[in-house]
Amino acid sequence: MSSEMFTTSPSVIKGIGIINELETAKFSLFLGRVVKSLRTKDKPFSNTEEAKLQTSLCLTAEDVTLLLDSINYILKQAAYHLARPSILSQQLMLMKMSEEKVKVLVETWTNNAKGIVKDLAQLKITPLQMDDVSWRLHLSMAQATKAKMGKPTALFDFTIRDDATGSKENVLFEFSHQELYDFYDKLDDIQEQLDSLR
């Protein structure tokens, strides 16, 4: 496992700092609610509960949100990497998480990893799905005042379906030769990454 399981952005570093400042017992309870919300896809705390958390944890609303986001990020990254407890522990220590918080998080991960991974695997990232694609080439003809031939462009019509509402929408794209080539390269990179997950 590489040392890049987690991206150490300023917000993640600040989130780890907040985690380190929490009482271990409160962190454990907080973590349990976040794990439950990942599994049920519900919000872990109501607005009223979040307000109470601010008071009991002595945090601002932004800090509570950052704490939630940081724990969600850690758990989702662990799920994505199918992290073994020893590797997760090592990675969290590299991010300067305190040893006692690492122990609580790794224990929680060990007890819930299978369910979290299963539930996240079934989760759709977006309700929008591509339903159909059509394309055509477009070539504008030369003008009498210009000897050059016009540049060819590719026109794509993507039909996007919203699974939540059942509605469809058409999205049109126009690509020059170079733009189409760059798009193809990106799609090829995506295909390689998808193939590597099999």
GROMACS .gro file of C-alpha atoms in nm:
model
  198
    1MET     CA    1   0.000   0.000   0.000
    2SER     CA    2   0.148   0.335  -0.097
    3SER     CA    3   0.181   0.628   0.139
    4GLU     CA    4  -0.075   0.813  -0.071
    5MET     CA    5  -0.396   0.669   0.070
    6PHE     CA    6  -0.483   1.016   0.200
    7THR     CA    7  -0.422   1.353   0.040
    8THR     CA    8  -0.292   1.585   0.308
    9SER     CA    9  -0.473   1.905   0.214
   10PRO     CA   10  -0.492   2.194   0.462
   11SER     CA   11  -0.853   2.103   0.547
   12VAL     CA   12  -0.762   1.738   0.616
   13ILE     CA   13  -0.471   1.847   0.835
   14LYS     CA   14  -0.702   2.083   1.025
   15GLY     CA   15  -0.960   1.804   1.056
   16ILE     CA   16  -0.696   1.571   1.205
   17GLY     CA   17  -0.608   1.847   1.451
   18ILE     CA   18  -0.973   1.871   1.558
   19ILE     CA   19  -0.992   1.491   1.597
   20ASN     CA   20  -0.679   1.495   1.814
   21GLU     CA   21  -0.833   1.756   2.046
   22LEU     CA   22  -1.151   1.555   2.111
   23GLU     CA   23  -1.196   1.337   2.418
   24THR     CA   24  -1.151   0.976   2.310
   25ALA     CA   25  -1.492   0.864   2.443
   26LYS     CA   26  -1.671   1.146   2.257
   27PHE     CA   27  -1.471   1.070   1.941
   28SER     CA   28  -1.573   0.706   1.959
   29LEU     CA   29  -1.944   0.795   1.985
   30PHE     CA   30  -1.910   1.055   1.707
   31LEU     CA   31  -1.734   0.803   1.486
   32GLY     CA   32  -2.004   0.543   1.547
   33ARG     CA   33  -2.271   0.783   1.423
   34VAL     CA   34  -2.070   0.869   1.112
   35VAL     CA   35  -2.020   0.498   1.033
   36LYS     CA   36  -2.392   0.436   1.076
   37SER     CA   37  -2.471   0.725   0.841
   38LEU     CA   38  -2.235   0.587   0.577
   39ARG     CA   39  -2.421   0.258   0.591
   40THR     CA   40  -2.774   0.408   0.591
   41LYS     CA   41  -2.689   0.707   0.368
   42ASP     CA   42  -2.866   0.935   0.617
   43LYS     CA   43  -2.722   1.253   0.763
   44PRO     CA   44  -2.535   1.154   1.084
   45PHE     CA   45  -2.673   1.440   1.292
   46SER     CA   46  -2.980   1.661   1.266
   47ASN     CA   47  -2.933   2.039   1.269
   48THR     CA   48  -3.037   2.045   1.635
   49GLU     CA   49  -2.786   1.772   1.721
   50GLU     CA   50  -2.512   1.957   1.533
   51ALA     CA   51  -2.585   2.269   1.739
   52LYS     CA   52  -2.560   2.061   2.058
   53LEU     CA   53  -2.232   1.911   1.931
   54GLN     CA   54  -2.088   2.259   1.890
   55THR     CA   55  -2.157   2.326   2.256
   56SER     CA   56  -2.050   1.989   2.397
   57LEU     CA   57  -1.734   1.967   2.185
   58CYS     CA   58  -1.655   2.342   2.208
   59LEU     CA   59  -1.637   2.369   1.829
   60THR     CA   60  -1.769   2.616   1.574
   61ALA     CA   61  -2.025   2.507   1.314
   62GLU     CA   62  -1.746   2.507   1.052
   63ASP     CA   63  -1.530   2.285   1.273
   64VAL     CA   64  -1.814   2.034   1.323
   65THR     CA   65  -1.864   2.023   0.945
   66LEU     CA   66  -1.489   1.981   0.892
   67LEU     CA   67  -1.481   1.704   1.153
   68LEU     CA   68  -1.764   1.520   0.977
   69ASP     CA   69  -1.604   1.569   0.636
   70SER     CA   70  -1.263   1.452   0.760
   71ILE     CA   71  -1.399   1.132   0.915
   72ASN     CA   72  -1.609   1.063   0.604
   73TYR     CA   73  -1.303   1.118   0.387
   74ILE     CA   74  -1.087   0.884   0.597
   75LEU     CA   75  -1.347   0.607   0.597
   76LYS     CA   76  -1.423   0.637   0.226
   77GLN     CA   77  -1.053   0.634   0.137
   78ALA     CA   78  -1.002   0.330   0.359
   79ALA     CA   79  -1.292   0.161   0.179
   80TYR     CA   80  -1.162   0.259  -0.164
   81HIS     CA   81  -0.817   0.117  -0.083
   82LEU     CA   82  -0.963  -0.183   0.103
   83ALA     CA   83  -0.721  -0.089   0.379
   84ARG     CA   84  -0.599  -0.353   0.618
   85PRO     CA   85  -0.604  -0.234   0.980
   86SER     CA   86  -0.223  -0.224   1.007
   87ILE     CA   87  -0.190  -0.015   0.691
   88LEU     CA   88  -0.471   0.219   0.797
   89SER     CA   89  -0.304   0.266   1.135
   90GLN     CA   90   0.027   0.344   0.968
   91GLN     CA   91  -0.134   0.591   0.727
   92LEU     CA   92  -0.319   0.773   1.004
   93MET     CA   93  -0.003   0.801   1.212
   94LEU     CA   94   0.173   0.954   0.909
   95MET     CA   95  -0.101   1.218   0.906
   96LYS     CA   96  -0.017   1.300   1.272
   97MET     CA   97  -0.335   1.155   1.421
   98SER     CA   98  -0.285   1.077   1.789
   99GLU     CA   99  -0.223   0.715   1.879
  100GLU     CA  100  -0.537   0.679   2.090
  101LYS     CA  101  -0.758   0.820   1.811
  102VAL     CA  102  -0.587   0.592   1.558
  103LYS     CA  103  -0.666   0.294   1.782
  104VAL     CA  104  -1.036   0.393   1.805
  105LEU     CA  105  -1.066   0.458   1.432
  106VAL     CA  106  -0.886   0.137   1.332
  107GLU     CA  107  -1.099  -0.069   1.572
  108THR     CA  108  -1.415   0.088   1.431
  109TRP     CA  109  -1.288   0.024   1.078
  110THR     CA  110  -1.207  -0.339   1.160
  111ASN     CA  111  -1.558  -0.399   1.296
  112ASN     CA  112  -1.740  -0.222   1.012
  113ALA     CA  113  -1.516  -0.241   0.703
  114LYS     CA  114  -1.700  -0.522   0.528
  115GLY     CA  115  -2.038  -0.349   0.556
  116ILE     CA  116  -1.902  -0.005   0.465
  117VAL     CA  117  -1.727  -0.136   0.154
  118LYS     CA  118  -2.037  -0.331   0.048
  119ASP     CA  119  -2.268  -0.032   0.099
  120LEU     CA  120  -2.037   0.217  -0.074
  121ALA     CA  121  -1.991  -0.019  -0.370
  122GLN     CA  122  -2.366  -0.007  -0.431
  123LEU     CA  123  -2.382   0.370  -0.406
  124LYS     CA  124  -2.418   0.566  -0.728
  125ILE     CA  125  -2.202   0.875  -0.740
  126THR     CA  126  -2.457   1.066  -0.940
  127PRO     CA  127  -2.815   1.000  -1.045
  128LEU     CA  128  -2.727   1.119  -1.397
  129GLN     CA  129  -2.651   0.844  -1.648
  130MET     CA  130  -2.565   0.860  -2.016
  131ASP     CA  131  -2.851   0.705  -2.213
  132ASP     CA  132  -2.740   0.757  -2.572
  133VAL     CA  133  -2.470   0.919  -2.787
  134SER     CA  134  -2.494   1.038  -3.144
  135TRP     CA  135  -2.235   1.225  -3.346
  136ARG     CA  136  -2.166   1.380  -3.681
  137LEU     CA  137  -1.884   1.556  -3.860
  138HIS     CA  138  -1.919   1.918  -3.953
  139LEU     CA  139  -1.709   2.080  -4.223
  140SER     CA  140  -1.764   2.439  -4.319
  141MET     CA  141  -1.686   2.506  -4.684
  142ALA     CA  142  -1.434   2.763  -4.798
  143GLN     CA  143  -1.552   3.111  -4.879
  144ALA     CA  144  -1.490   3.265  -5.216
  145THR     CA  145  -1.255   3.518  -5.053
  146LYS     CA  146  -1.053   3.249  -4.876
  147ALA     CA  147  -0.868   2.972  -5.051
  148LYS     CA  148  -0.841   2.754  -4.742
  149MET     CA  149  -1.081   2.478  -4.663
  150GLY     CA  150  -1.273   2.515  -4.334
  151LYS     CA  151  -1.171   2.321  -4.027
  152PRO     CA  152  -1.360   2.000  -3.951
  153THR     CA  153  -1.536   1.966  -3.618
  154ALA     CA  154  -1.708   1.674  -3.449
  155LEU     CA  155  -2.052   1.732  -3.297
  156PHE     CA  156  -2.167   1.504  -3.016
  157ASP     CA  157  -2.516   1.480  -2.874
  158PHE     CA  158  -2.520   1.306  -2.533
  159THR     CA  159  -2.862   1.207  -2.399
  160ILE     CA  160  -2.845   1.222  -2.019
  161ARG     CA  161  -3.107   1.049  -1.802
  162ASP     CA  162  -3.178   1.155  -1.443
  163ASP     CA  163  -3.253   0.832  -1.254
  164ALA     CA  164  -3.418   1.026  -0.972
  165THR     CA  165  -3.680   1.194  -1.191
  166GLY     CA  166  -3.671   0.984  -1.509
  167SER     CA  167  -3.624   1.298  -1.720
  168LYS     CA  168  -3.385   1.317  -2.014
  169GLU     CA  169  -3.174   1.606  -2.136
  170ASN     CA  170  -2.955   1.646  -2.443
  171VAL     CA  171  -2.609   1.795  -2.406
  172LEU     CA  172  -2.428   1.907  -2.719
  173PHE     CA  173  -2.049   1.926  -2.755
  174GLU     CA  174  -1.840   2.051  -3.044
  175PHE     CA  175  -1.476   1.940  -3.070
  176SER     CA  176  -1.197   2.050  -3.300
  177HIS     CA  177  -0.957   1.780  -3.417
  178GLN     CA  178  -0.714   1.851  -3.131
  179GLU     CA  179  -0.990   1.875  -2.869
  180LEU     CA  180  -1.134   1.543  -2.986
  181TYR     CA  181  -0.790   1.384  -2.969
  182ASP     CA  182  -0.737   1.517  -2.613
  183PHE     CA  183  -1.083   1.389  -2.515
  184TYR     CA  184  -0.997   1.046  -2.658
  185ASP     CA  185  -0.674   1.041  -2.454
  186LYS     CA  186  -0.870   1.118  -2.136
  187LEU     CA  187  -1.122   0.844  -2.212
  188ASP     CA  188  -0.835   0.603  -2.274
  189ASP     CA  189  -0.683   0.693  -1.934
  190ILE     CA  190  -1.021   0.637  -1.768
  191GLN     CA  191  -1.059   0.299  -1.941
  192GLU     CA  192  -0.713   0.190  -1.822
  193GLN     CA  193  -0.802   0.283  -1.462
  194LEU     CA  194  -1.133   0.097  -1.483
  195ASP     CA  195  -0.954  -0.208  -1.627
  196SER     CA  196  -0.704  -0.201  -1.343
  197LEU     CA  197  -0.990  -0.227  -1.089
  198ARG     CA  198  -1.108  -0.562  -1.227
   0.00000   0.00000   0.00000
